[in-house]
Amino acid sequence: MATTLITGGTVVSATGRGEADVLIDGETIAAVLAPGSQLLGTDVAASVDTVIDATGKYVIPGGIDAHTHMELPFGGTNASDTFETGTRAAAWGGTTSIIDFAVQRYGERVQDGLAAWHEKAAGNCAIDYGFHQIVGGVDDDSLAAMRGLVDEGISSFKLFMAYPGVFYSDDAQVLKAMQVSQETGLLTMMHAENGPAIDVLAAQLADAGKKAPYYHGIARAWQMEEEATHRAIMLANLTGAPLYVVHVSAKQAVDQLAWARDQGWNVFGETCPQYLYLSLEEQLGAFSEEWGQFEGAKWVCSTPLRSSRDGHQHHMWQALRTNDIQMVSTDHCPFCMKGQKDLGLDDFRAIPNGIGSVEHRMDLMYQGVVTGKITLERWVELTSTTPARMFGLYGRKGVIQPGADGDVVVYDPNGHTRISAASHHMNMDHSAWEGFEIDGHVDTVISRGKVVVDGGQYHGSKGDGRFLKRGLSQYLI
Ligand code: DUC
Ligand code: ZN
Ligand code: ZN
């Protein structure tokens, strides 16, 4: 078995930092050692197969993106990253595990949806992967099938209060699914937006001739997110289900979560880089030679971008610092402009919803360290350690300690990254992050002991990644 020593770096965890060498034996972290240690009278560095010099750099646990949609059939097309292209791009960006969403819809069996996702991913992934289960059709059969998910290593499921006719669950269905959540320990993940009301608003805007991409965000008003978040919280409290609200973008929804947590309720929230950096005003002002005003379609996602005038982005950074929001995932759901987003050229309602960011999450969040919005330790906690704890992976993932998987990133705080569609590895013809500058760089990525990215080269292969059978969330009470 190959051995690797990462030497000279500053090892950063969710709770602190210190100078240490990290020894990886085969696929597993064997030891965290004082710098330059000897073992049995021999320099460790002299006895390993590979030495990685991390002098002046941070050594962190590999990122875990707990919210991706590779190959998702959605909006009349499929998300443009396959498990192969999307996980390779993730690796380039310092993410060594993803949790994607297997899909069940009305009239389909949960077991079949899960099997289909296994088929898409198996043998194709560059990094380790797990699944949540979308339950898009709550009925007696799917409720019964949910009880078997924990044994399959699927310890969380997602419901939608949005998208009537696609994934939508009404309150009665949410209540029933949450009762199963309470009984089994499955974590309920919620897309919290009032879908039926949003659809009315969207139709009224379109009827009034307001069909540009920007109106997507107007129809999906913050009140729709706040209201649904509150409703989800109350239903979870009533049933005793643990609740995790995905892709929170409105400050009022954050306040609902903070209020519930202040009551001592077991409620959590995730946000995404787009809700920290991008705004509805930028989307309104977007224009290009090629697309004109339709340029704004690049940022059509749900929940939508919010107004910077109302301070949502600032509030969200603050919530990350104060732990009102506990995690940052991407909701990676990429669509190309040509042939996909342009399905909605004449009407925003037909634009496939989604942004691709799986490659850039670690960098974009590191920039929050540079600008003093979060600490270095909080960066690791938000992007790796809490995702591992939240979704039943901790110990194996999310931490650098003996016995953990050898998932390690060497991050250079003196490096520089410029994000562009010309250089990214996601299967997209544009970048939602075009021209963003990051004061740091992912130098080396090790996935279960294998160096997959180093020196600007990719050394991994399709099929390196294995399915992660997850345990229950550490946050259950
Ligand atoms: N939001 C998106 O932007 N895309 C996929 C599904 C979702 O809820
Ligand atoms: Zn969603
Ligand atoms: Zn999603």
CSV table of C-alpha atoms and ligand atoms in Angstrom, one decimal:
chain,number,residue,atom,x,y,z
A,1,MET,CA,0.0,0.0,0.0
A,2,ALA,CA,1.4,3.4,-0.9
A,3,THR,CA,2.2,5.8,1.8
A,4,THR,CA,2.1,9.6,1.6
A,5,LEU,CA,3.4,12.3,4.0
A,6,ILE,CA,2.1,15.8,3.8
A,7,THR,CA,4.7,17.8,5.6
A,8,GLY,CA,5.3,21.4,6.7
A,9,GLY,CA,1.7,22.6,6.5
A,10,THR,CA,-0.8,24.1,8.9
A,11,VAL,CA,-3.5,21.5,9.6
A,12,VAL,CA,-6.8,23.2,10.1
A,13,SER,CA,-9.9,21.6,11.7
A,14,ALA,CA,-13.2,23.0,12.7
A,15,THR,CA,-11.8,23.6,16.2
A,16,GLY,CA,-8.3,24.9,15.6
A,17,ARG,CA,-5.1,24.9,13.7
A,18,GLY,CA,-1.5,23.8,14.2
A,19,GLU,CA,1.7,22.8,12.5
A,20,ALA,CA,1.6,19.0,11.8
A,21,ASP,CA,2.6,16.3,9.3
A,22,VAL,CA,-0.2,14.0,8.0
A,23,LEU,CA,0.7,10.4,7.2
A,24,ILE,CA,-1.6,8.5,4.9
A,25,ASP,CA,-1.2,4.8,4.6
A,26,GLY,CA,-3.1,3.3,1.7
A,27,GLU,CA,-6.6,4.9,1.7
A,28,THR,CA,-6.5,5.9,5.4
A,29,ILE,CA,-5.0,8.6,7.6
A,30,ALA,CA,-2.5,6.7,9.8
A,31,ALA,CA,-1.2,9.6,11.9
A,32,VAL,CA,-1.0,13.3,12.6
A,33,LEU,CA,2.5,13.9,13.7
A,34,ALA,CA,4.7,16.7,15.1
A,35,PRO,CA,6.5,18.3,12.2
A,36,GLY,CA,9.6,16.3,11.1
A,37,SER,CA,8.8,13.3,13.4
A,38,GLN,CA,10.8,10.1,13.5
A,39,LEU,CA,9.1,6.7,13.9
A,40,LEU,CA,11.3,3.9,15.3
A,41,GLY,CA,14.4,6.1,14.9
A,42,THR,CA,13.7,6.8,11.2
A,43,ASP,CA,12.6,10.0,9.6
A,44,VAL,CA,9.0,9.4,8.5
A,45,ALA,CA,9.7,11.5,5.4
A,46,ALA,CA,12.5,9.1,4.4
A,47,SER,CA,10.4,6.0,4.6
A,48,VAL,CA,7.2,7.0,2.7
A,49,ASP,CA,6.5,6.6,-1.0
A,50,THR,CA,5.5,10.2,-1.6
A,51,VAL,CA,6.2,13.4,0.3
A,52,ILE,CA,4.0,16.5,-0.4
A,53,ASP,CA,5.6,19.7,0.8
A,54,ALA,CA,2.8,21.9,2.2
A,55,THR,CA,5.1,24.6,3.7
A,56,GLY,CA,3.2,27.8,4.0
A,57,LYS,CA,-0.1,26.1,3.1
A,58,TYR,CA,-3.2,24.9,4.8
A,59,VAL,CA,-4.0,21.2,5.1
A,60,ILE,CA,-7.7,20.6,5.4
A,61,PRO,CA,-10.2,17.7,5.3
A,62,GLY,CA,-11.6,17.2,1.8
A,63,GLY,CA,-14.7,19.3,1.1
A,64,ILE,CA,-18.2,17.6,1.3
A,65,ASP,CA,-20.8,19.1,-1.0
A,66,ALA,CA,-24.1,17.7,0.5
A,67,HIS,CA,-26.3,19.1,-2.3
A,68,THR,CA,-25.7,18.3,-5.9
A,69,HIS,CA,-27.9,17.3,-8.9
A,70,MET,CA,-25.8,15.4,-11.4
A,71,GLU,CA,-27.8,14.5,-14.5
A,72,LEU,CA,-31.1,15.6,-12.9
A,73,PRO,CA,-34.0,15.5,-15.4
A,74,PHE,CA,-35.5,18.8,-14.8
A,75,GLY,CA,-37.2,21.7,-16.7
A,76,GLY,CA,-37.5,19.6,-19.9
A,77,THR,CA,-33.8,18.7,-20.0
A,78,ASN,CA,-31.1,17.1,-17.9
A,79,ALA,CA,-28.5,18.8,-15.7
A,80,SER,CA,-25.5,19.1,-17.9
A,81,ASP,CA,-22.9,17.5,-15.6
A,82,THR,CA,-22.9,13.7,-15.5
A,83,PHE,CA,-21.6,12.0,-12.4
A,84,GLU,CA,-18.3,11.6,-14.3
A,85,THR,CA,-17.9,15.3,-15.3
A,86,GLY,CA,-19.4,16.7,-12.2
A,87,THR,CA,-17.4,14.7,-9.7
A,88,ARG,CA,-14.1,15.4,-11.6
A,89,ALA,CA,-14.9,19.1,-11.4
A,90,ALA,CA,-15.6,18.8,-7.7
A,91,ALA,CA,-12.2,17.1,-7.2
A,92,TRP,CA,-10.5,20.0,-9.0
A,93,GLY,CA,-12.1,22.3,-6.5
A,94,GLY,CA,-11.1,20.5,-3.4
A,95,THR,CA,-14.3,18.6,-2.8
A,96,THR,CA,-13.8,14.9,-2.2
A,97,SER,CA,-17.4,13.8,-1.4
A,98,ILE,CA,-20.7,14.7,-2.8
A,99,ILE,CA,-24.2,13.8,-1.7
A,100,ASP,CA,-26.6,13.8,-4.7
A,101,PHE,CA,-30.3,13.4,-4.8
A,102,ALA,CA,-31.9,10.2,-6.1
A,103,VAL,CA,-35.4,11.0,-7.5
A,104,GLN,CA,-38.8,9.4,-7.0
A,105,ARG,CA,-41.9,11.0,-8.6
A,106,TYR,CA,-45.6,10.3,-8.5
A,107,GLY,CA,-46.4,6.8,-9.6
A,108,GLU,CA,-42.8,5.7,-9.3
A,109,ARG,CA,-41.4,3.4,-6.6
A,110,VAL,CA,-38.8,4.9,-4.3
A,111,GLN,CA,-36.7,1.7,-4.7
A,112,ASP,CA,-36.6,2.1,-8.5
A,113,GLY,CA,-35.6,5.8,-8.2
A,114,LEU,CA,-32.7,4.9,-5.9
A,115,ALA,CA,-31.6,2.0,-8.1
A,116,ALA,CA,-31.6,4.3,-11.1
A,117,TRP,CA,-29.3,6.7,-9.3
A,118,HIS,CA,-27.0,3.9,-8.3
A,119,GLU,CA,-26.8,2.9,-12.0
A,120,LYS,CA,-26.0,6.5,-13.1
A,121,ALA,CA,-23.2,6.9,-10.5
A,122,ALA,CA,-21.6,3.5,-10.1
A,123,GLY,CA,-18.2,3.3,-11.8
A,124,ASN,CA,-18.4,6.9,-13.1
A,125,CYS,CA,-17.4,9.0,-10.1
A,126,ALA,CA,-14.1,10.6,-9.5
A,127,ILE,CA,-14.7,11.0,-5.7
A,128,ASP,CA,-16.9,9.3,-3.1
A,129,TYR,CA,-20.6,9.9,-3.4
A,130,GLY,CA,-23.7,9.3,-1.3
A,131,PHE,CA,-27.4,9.9,-2.0
A,132,HIS,CA,-30.4,11.6,-0.3
A,133,GLN,CA,-33.8,10.5,-1.5
A,134,ILE,CA,-36.2,12.9,-3.1
A,135,VAL,CA,-39.7,11.8,-2.4
A,136,GLY,CA,-41.6,13.6,-5.0
A,137,GLY,CA,-44.8,11.6,-4.6
A,138,VAL,CA,-45.8,10.9,-1.0
A,139,ASP,CA,-48.3,8.1,-0.8
A,140,ASP,CA,-48.7,4.9,1.1
A,141,ASP,CA,-46.2,3.0,-1.0
A,142,SER,CA,-43.5,5.7,-0.8
A,143,LEU,CA,-44.0,6.2,2.9
A,144,ALA,CA,-43.6,2.4,3.4
A,145,ALA,CA,-40.5,2.4,1.2
A,146,MET,CA,-38.9,5.3,3.2
A,147,ARG,CA,-38.7,3.0,6.2
A,148,GLY,CA,-36.2,0.9,4.3
A,149,LEU,CA,-33.9,3.8,3.4
A,150,VAL,CA,-31.6,3.8,6.5
A,151,ASP,CA,-30.6,0.2,5.8
A,152,GLU,CA,-29.6,1.3,2.3
A,153,GLY,CA,-27.3,4.0,3.7
A,154,ILE,CA,-29.7,6.8,2.8
A,155,SER,CA,-30.3,8.7,6.0
A,156,SER,CA,-32.1,11.8,4.6
A,157,PHE,CA,-34.8,12.6,2.2
A,158,LYS,CA,-36.0,15.8,0.5
A,159,LEU,CA,-39.5,17.1,0.1
A,160,PHE,CA,-40.6,20.1,-2.0
A,161,MET,CA,-43.2,22.7,-1.0
A,162,ALA,CA,-42.5,24.1,-4.5
A,163,TYR,CA,-42.9,22.9,-8.0
A,164,PRO,CA,-46.6,21.8,-8.2
A,165,GLY,CA,-47.1,18.9,-10.6
A,166,VAL,CA,-43.4,18.0,-10.5
A,167,PHE,CA,-42.0,17.3,-7.0
A,168,TYR,CA,-44.6,19.2,-4.9
A,169,SER,CA,-46.0,17.8,-1.6
A,170,ASP,CA,-49.0,19.4,0.1
A,171,ASP,CA,-49.1,19.9,3.8
A,172,ALA,CA,-50.9,16.6,4.5
A,173,GLN,CA,-48.1,14.8,2.6
A,174,VAL,CA,-45.4,16.7,4.4
A,175,LEU,CA,-47.0,15.9,7.7
A,176,LYS,CA,-47.1,12.1,6.9
A,177,ALA,CA,-43.5,12.0,5.6
A,178,MET,CA,-42.3,13.9,8.7
A,179,GLN,CA,-44.0,11.3,10.9
A,180,VAL,CA,-41.8,8.7,9.2
A,181,SER,CA,-38.8,11.0,9.7
A,182,GLN,CA,-39.5,11.1,13.4
A,183,GLU,CA,-39.9,7.4,13.7
A,184,THR,CA,-36.9,6.3,11.6
A,185,GLY,CA,-34.3,9.1,12.3
A,186,LEU,CA,-34.3,10.0,8.6
A,187,LEU,CA,-33.5,13.7,8.4
A,188,THR,CA,-36.2,15.7,6.6
A,189,MET,CA,-34.7,18.1,4.0
A,190,MET,CA,-37.1,20.8,2.8
A,191,HIS,CA,-37.2,22.9,-0.3
A,192,ALA,CA,-39.2,25.7,1.5
A,193,GLU,CA,-41.1,27.9,-1.0
A,194,ASN,CA,-44.8,28.2,-1.4
A,195,GLY,CA,-45.1,26.7,-4.9
A,196,PRO,CA,-48.8,27.1,-5.6
A,197,ALA,CA,-48.7,30.9,-4.8
A,198,ILE,CA,-45.5,31.3,-6.7
A,199,ASP,CA,-47.1,29.8,-9.8
A,200,VAL,CA,-50.0,32.2,-9.6
A,201,LEU,CA,-47.6,35.2,-9.3
A,202,ALA,CA,-45.4,33.9,-12.2
A,203,ALA,CA,-48.5,33.5,-14.5
A,204,GLN,CA,-49.7,37.0,-13.6
A,205,LEU,CA,-46.2,38.5,-14.5
A,206,ALA,CA,-46.1,36.5,-17.7
A,207,ASP,CA,-49.6,37.7,-18.7
A,208,ALA,CA,-48.5,41.2,-18.1
A,209,GLY,CA,-45.6,40.7,-20.6
A,210,LYS,CA,-43.0,40.5,-17.9
A,211,LYS,CA,-41.1,37.5,-19.1
A,212,ALA,CA,-37.4,38.3,-18.8
A,213,PRO,CA,-35.3,36.1,-16.4
A,214,TYR,CA,-35.3,38.7,-13.7
A,215,TYR,CA,-39.0,38.1,-13.1
A,216,HIS,CA,-38.3,34.6,-11.9
A,217,GLY,CA,-36.9,36.3,-8.8
A,218,ILE,CA,-39.9,38.6,-8.5
A,219,ALA,CA,-42.4,35.8,-8.7
A,220,ARG,CA,-40.4,33.8,-6.1
A,221,ALA,CA,-40.8,36.6,-3.5
A,222,TRP,CA,-39.1,36.3,-0.1
A,223,GLN,CA,-42.5,36.1,1.6
A,224,MET,CA,-43.0,32.8,-0.2
A,225,GLU,CA,-39.8,31.5,1.3
A,226,GLU,CA,-40.4,32.9,4.8
A,227,GLU,CA,-43.9,31.5,4.9
A,228,ALA,CA,-42.9,28.0,3.7
A,229,THR,CA,-40.0,27.9,6.1
A,230,HIS,CA,-42.2,28.8,9.0
A,231,ARG,CA,-44.8,26.1,7.9
A,232,ALA,CA,-42.1,23.5,7.6
A,233,ILE,CA,-40.7,24.4,11.0
A,234,MET,CA,-44.1,24.1,12.7
A,235,LEU,CA,-44.9,20.8,11.0
A,236,ALA,CA,-41.5,19.4,12.0
A,237,ASN,CA,-42.1,20.6,15.6
A,238,LEU,CA,-45.5,19.0,15.7
A,239,THR,CA,-44.3,15.7,14.4
A,240,GLY,CA,-40.9,15.7,16.2
A,241,ALA,CA,-39.0,15.4,12.9
A,242,PRO,CA,-35.5,16.8,12.6
A,243,LEU,CA,-35.6,19.4,9.8
A,244,TYR,CA,-32.9,20.7,7.5
A,245,VAL,CA,-33.9,23.5,5.2
A,246,VAL,CA,-32.0,23.6,1.9
A,247,HIS,CA,-30.7,26.5,-0.1
A,248,VAL,CA,-31.9,29.3,2.2
A,249,SER,CA,-31.7,32.7,0.5
A,250,ALA,CA,-34.0,35.1,2.2
A,251,LYS,CA,-33.0,36.8,5.4
A,252,GLN,CA,-36.5,36.4,6.7
A,253,ALA,CA,-36.2,32.6,6.3
A,254,VAL,CA,-33.0,32.8,8.3
A,255,ASP,CA,-34.8,34.6,11.0
A,256,GLN,CA,-37.4,31.8,11.1
A,257,LEU,CA,-34.7,29.2,11.6
A,258,ALA,CA,-32.9,31.3,14.2
A,259,TRP,CA,-36.2,31.7,16.1
A,260,ALA,CA,-36.9,28.0,16.0
A,261,ARG,CA,-33.4,27.1,17.1
A,262,ASP,CA,-33.8,29.6,20.0
A,263,GLN,CA,-36.8,27.6,21.1
A,264,GLY,CA,-34.4,24.6,21.2
A,265,TRP,CA,-36.0,22.9,18.2
A,266,ASN,CA,-33.9,20.6,16.1
A,267,VAL,CA,-33.9,22.7,12.9
A,268,PHE,CA,-31.0,23.5,10.6
A,269,GLY,CA,-30.3,25.5,7.5
A,270,GLU,CA,-28.0,25.4,4.5
A,271,THR,CA,-27.1,28.2,2.2
A,272,CYS,CA,-25.2,28.3,-1.1
A,273,PRO,CA,-22.4,30.6,-2.5
A,274,GLN,CA,-24.8,32.3,-4.9
A,275,TYR,CA,-26.9,33.6,-2.0
A,276,LEU,CA,-23.7,35.1,-0.4
A,277,TYR,CA,-22.3,36.8,-3.4
A,278,LEU,CA,-24.9,37.4,-6.1
A,279,SER,CA,-28.0,39.6,-6.2
A,280,LEU,CA,-31.2,40.1,-8.0
A,281,GLU,CA,-30.0,43.6,-9.1
A,282,GLU,CA,-27.0,42.1,-10.8
A,283,GLN,CA,-29.3,39.7,-12.6
A,284,LEU,CA,-31.6,42.6,-13.6
A,285,GLY,CA,-28.6,44.5,-15.0
A,286,ALA,CA,-27.1,41.5,-16.8
A,287,PHE,CA,-26.7,42.0,-20.6
A,288,SER,CA,-24.5,40.5,-23.2
A,289,GLU,CA,-24.0,40.9,-27.0
A,290,GLU,CA,-24.9,37.3,-27.4
A,291,TRP,CA,-28.0,37.0,-25.2
A,292,GLY,CA,-29.1,40.6,-24.6
A,293,GLN,CA,-31.3,40.7,-21.4
A,294,PHE,CA,-31.6,36.9,-21.5
A,295,GLU,CA,-28.0,36.9,-20.0
A,296,GLY,CA,-29.8,37.0,-16.6
A,297,ALA,CA,-30.9,33.3,-17.2
A,298,LYS,CA,-27.4,32.2,-16.0
A,299,TRP,CA,-28.6,33.0,-12.5
A,300,VAL,CA,-32.1,31.6,-12.6
A,301,CYS,CA,-32.2,29.2,-9.7
A,302,SER,CA,-34.6,28.4,-6.9
A,303,THR,CA,-34.7,29.7,-4.3
A,304,PRO,CA,-33.8,32.8,-6.4
A,305,LEU,CA,-31.2,35.4,-5.9
A,306,ARG,CA,-32.3,38.1,-3.5
A,307,SER,CA,-32.1,41.9,-3.5
A,308,SER,CA,-28.9,43.4,-2.2
A,309,ARG,CA,-30.8,46.5,-1.3
A,310,ASP,CA,-32.6,44.5,1.4
A,311,GLY,CA,-29.3,43.1,2.7
A,312,HIS,CA,-29.9,39.4,2.3
A,313,GLN,CA,-26.3,38.6,1.4
A,314,HIS,CA,-24.9,40.4,4.4
A,315,HIS,CA,-27.4,38.8,6.7
A,316,MET,CA,-26.5,35.4,5.3
A,317,TRP,CA,-22.8,35.9,6.0
A,318,GLN,CA,-23.6,37.0,9.5
A,319,ALA,CA,-25.8,33.9,10.0
A,320,LEU,CA,-22.9,31.7,8.9
A,321,ARG,CA,-20.8,33.3,11.6
A,322,THR,CA,-23.4,33.1,14.3
A,323,ASN,CA,-24.4,29.5,13.4
A,324,ASP,CA,-28.0,30.4,12.6
A,325,ILE,CA,-27.0,28.7,9.3
A,326,GLN,CA,-24.8,25.7,9.7
A,327,MET,CA,-23.6,24.6,6.3
A,328,VAL,CA,-22.7,25.7,2.8
A,329,SER,CA,-23.5,23.4,-0.1
A,330,THR,CA,-23.9,24.4,-3.8
A,331,ASP,CA,-27.2,23.0,-5.1
A,332,HIS,CA,-25.1,22.3,-8.1
A,333,CYS,CA,-27.6,22.0,-11.0
A,334,PRO,CA,-25.9,23.1,-14.2
A,335,PHE,CA,-27.6,23.9,-17.5
A,336,CYS,CA,-25.9,25.3,-20.6
A,337,MET,CA,-27.2,28.5,-22.1
A,338,LYS,CA,-27.4,27.0,-25.6
A,339,GLY,CA,-29.9,24.3,-25.8
A,340,GLN,CA,-31.0,24.3,-22.2
A,341,LYS,CA,-31.5,27.7,-20.5
A,342,ASP,CA,-32.6,29.1,-23.8
A,343,LEU,CA,-35.7,26.9,-23.6
A,344,GLY,CA,-37.0,29.9,-21.7
A,345,LEU,CA,-35.9,32.6,-24.1
A,346,ASP,CA,-39.4,33.9,-24.4
A,347,ASP,CA,-40.7,33.1,-20.9
A,348,PHE,CA,-38.7,32.9,-17.7
A,349,ARG,CA,-41.0,30.1,-16.5
A,350,ALA,CA,-39.4,27.7,-19.0
A,351,ILE,CA,-35.8,28.4,-18.0
A,352,PRO,CA,-34.4,25.3,-16.3
A,353,ASN,CA,-33.6,26.3,-12.7
A,354,GLY,CA,-30.0,25.9,-11.5
A,355,ILE,CA,-26.5,27.1,-11.2
A,356,GLY,CA,-23.3,25.1,-11.4
A,357,SER,CA,-20.8,25.7,-8.6
A,358,VAL,CA,-19.5,22.3,-7.4
A,359,GLU,CA,-16.0,23.2,-8.5
A,360,HIS,CA,-15.8,26.6,-6.7
A,361,ARG,CA,-17.4,26.2,-3.3
A,362,MET,CA,-14.2,25.7,-1.4
A,363,ASP,CA,-12.6,28.7,-3.1
A,364,LEU,CA,-15.6,31.0,-2.8
A,365,MET,CA,-16.0,30.2,0.9
A,366,TYR,CA,-12.2,30.7,1.4
A,367,GLN,CA,-12.7,34.2,0.1
A,368,GLY,CA,-14.9,34.8,3.1
A,369,VAL,CA,-11.9,34.0,5.3
A,370,VAL,CA,-9.8,36.5,3.3
A,371,THR,CA,-12.4,39.2,3.7
A,372,GLY,CA,-12.8,38.5,7.4
A,373,LYS,CA,-16.4,37.3,7.2
A,374,ILE,CA,-15.6,33.8,8.7
A,375,THR,CA,-12.6,32.3,10.4
A,376,LEU,CA,-10.4,29.6,8.9
A,377,GLU,CA,-11.8,27.1,11.2
A,378,ARG,CA,-15.3,28.1,10.4
A,379,TRP,CA,-14.5,27.6,6.7
A,380,VAL,CA,-13.6,24.0,7.4
A,381,GLU,CA,-16.6,23.5,9.6
A,382,LEU,CA,-19.1,24.9,7.1
A,383,THR,CA,-17.7,23.0,4.1
A,384,SER,CA,-16.6,19.7,5.5
A,385,THR,CA,-17.0,18.9,9.2
A,386,THR,CA,-20.6,19.9,9.7
A,387,PRO,CA,-21.7,18.2,6.4
A,388,ALA,CA,-20.1,15.0,7.7
A,389,ARG,CA,-21.8,15.3,11.0
A,390,MET,CA,-25.1,16.3,9.6
A,391,PHE,CA,-25.3,13.5,7.1
A,392,GLY,CA,-23.8,10.5,9.0
A,393,LEU,CA,-20.3,10.5,7.6
A,394,TYR,CA,-18.2,11.9,10.5
A,395,GLY,CA,-15.1,10.0,11.5
A,396,ARG,CA,-14.6,8.7,8.0
A,397,LYS,CA,-15.0,12.1,6.4
A,398,GLY,CA,-14.9,15.7,7.6
A,399,VAL,CA,-11.8,15.4,9.8
A,400,ILE,CA,-8.1,14.7,9.7
A,401,GLN,CA,-7.5,12.1,12.3
A,402,PRO,CA,-6.1,8.5,12.4
A,403,GLY,CA,-8.6,6.1,10.9
A,404,ALA,CA,-10.4,8.7,8.7
A,405,ASP,CA,-10.4,8.3,5.0
A,406,GLY,CA,-7.3,9.9,3.3
A,407,ASP,CA,-9.3,12.8,1.9
A,408,VAL,CA,-7.1,15.9,2.2
A,409,VAL,CA,-6.7,19.2,0.4
A,410,VAL,CA,-3.5,21.3,0.4
A,411,TYR,CA,-4.7,24.9,0.0
A,412,ASP,CA,-2.3,27.7,-0.8
A,413,PRO,CA,-3.3,31.1,0.8
A,414,ASN,CA,-0.7,32.8,-1.4
A,415,GLY,CA,-2.1,31.3,-4.5
A,416,HIS,CA,-4.7,32.9,-6.8
A,417,THR,CA,-7.7,31.6,-8.7
A,418,ARG,CA,-9.6,33.3,-11.4
A,419,ILE,CA,-12.9,31.6,-12.2
A,420,SER,CA,-13.9,31.4,-15.8
A,421,ALA,CA,-15.8,29.1,-18.2
A,422,ALA,CA,-12.6,29.0,-20.2
A,423,SER,CA,-10.8,27.2,-17.5
A,424,HIS,CA,-13.4,25.4,-15.3
A,425,HIS,CA,-14.0,21.7,-15.6
A,426,MET,CA,-17.8,21.6,-15.2
A,427,ASN,CA,-19.7,20.7,-18.3
A,428,MET,CA,-21.2,24.2,-18.8
A,429,ASP,CA,-20.9,26.7,-21.6
A,430,HIS,CA,-20.7,29.6,-19.2
A,431,SER,CA,-19.9,30.3,-15.6
A,432,ALA,CA,-22.2,31.9,-13.1
A,433,TRP,CA,-18.9,33.1,-11.5
A,434,GLU,CA,-17.1,34.5,-14.5
A,435,GLY,CA,-14.3,36.8,-13.5
A,436,PHE,CA,-14.5,36.1,-9.8
A,437,GLU,CA,-11.0,36.4,-8.2
A,438,ILE,CA,-10.1,34.2,-5.2
A,439,ASP,CA,-7.0,35.0,-3.0
A,440,GLY,CA,-6.2,31.3,-2.6
A,441,HIS,CA,-5.7,28.2,-4.6
A,442,VAL,CA,-6.5,24.4,-4.3
A,443,ASP,CA,-3.0,23.0,-4.9
A,444,THR,CA,-3.3,19.3,-4.1
A,445,VAL,CA,-6.3,17.0,-3.6
A,446,ILE,CA,-6.1,13.6,-2.2
A,447,SER,CA,-9.1,11.3,-2.3
A,448,ARG,CA,-8.9,8.1,-0.2
A,449,GLY,CA,-5.1,8.2,-0.3
A,450,LYS,CA,-4.8,8.8,-4.1
A,451,VAL,CA,-3.4,12.1,-5.3
A,452,VAL,CA,-6.1,13.2,-7.8
A,453,VAL,CA,-5.1,16.8,-8.4
A,454,ASP,CA,-1.6,18.2,-8.1
A,455,GLY,CA,0.5,20.8,-9.9
A,456,GLY,CA,-2.4,21.8,-12.1
A,457,GLN,CA,-2.8,18.2,-13.4
A,458,TYR,CA,-5.6,15.7,-12.9
A,459,HIS,CA,-4.4,12.2,-11.9
A,460,GLY,CA,-7.7,10.6,-11.0
A,461,SER,CA,-9.8,8.3,-13.0
A,462,LYS,CA,-13.5,7.6,-13.6
A,463,GLY,CA,-14.5,5.0,-11.0
A,464,ASP,CA,-12.2,6.1,-8.2
A,465,GLY,CA,-15.2,7.2,-6.2
A,466,ARG,CA,-17.2,4.7,-4.1
A,467,PHE,CA,-20.8,4.8,-2.8
A,468,LEU,CA,-21.0,6.1,0.8
A,469,LYS,CA,-23.4,4.2,2.9
A,470,ARG,CA,-24.2,6.8,5.5
A,471,GLY,CA,-25.3,6.5,9.1
A,472,LEU,CA,-27.8,8.6,10.9
A,473,SER,CA,-27.2,12.3,11.4
A,474,GLN,CA,-25.2,13.2,14.6
A,475,TYR,CA,-27.7,16.0,15.2
A,476,LEU,CA,-30.6,13.7,16.1
A,477,ILE,CA,-31.9,14.2,19.6
B,1,DUC,N1,-33.5,24.5,-7.4
B,1,DUC,C1,-32.7,24.7,-8.5
B,1,DUC,O1,-32.2,25.8,-8.7
B,1,DUC,N2,-32.4,23.6,-9.3
B,1,DUC,C2,-32.8,22.3,-9.0
B,1,DUC,C3,-33.9,22.2,-8.1
B,1,DUC,C4,-34.1,23.3,-7.2
B,1,DUC,O2,-34.8,23.2,-6.2
B,2,ZN,ZN,-34.6,22.7,-4.0
B,3,ZN,ZN,-31.4,21.1,-5.0
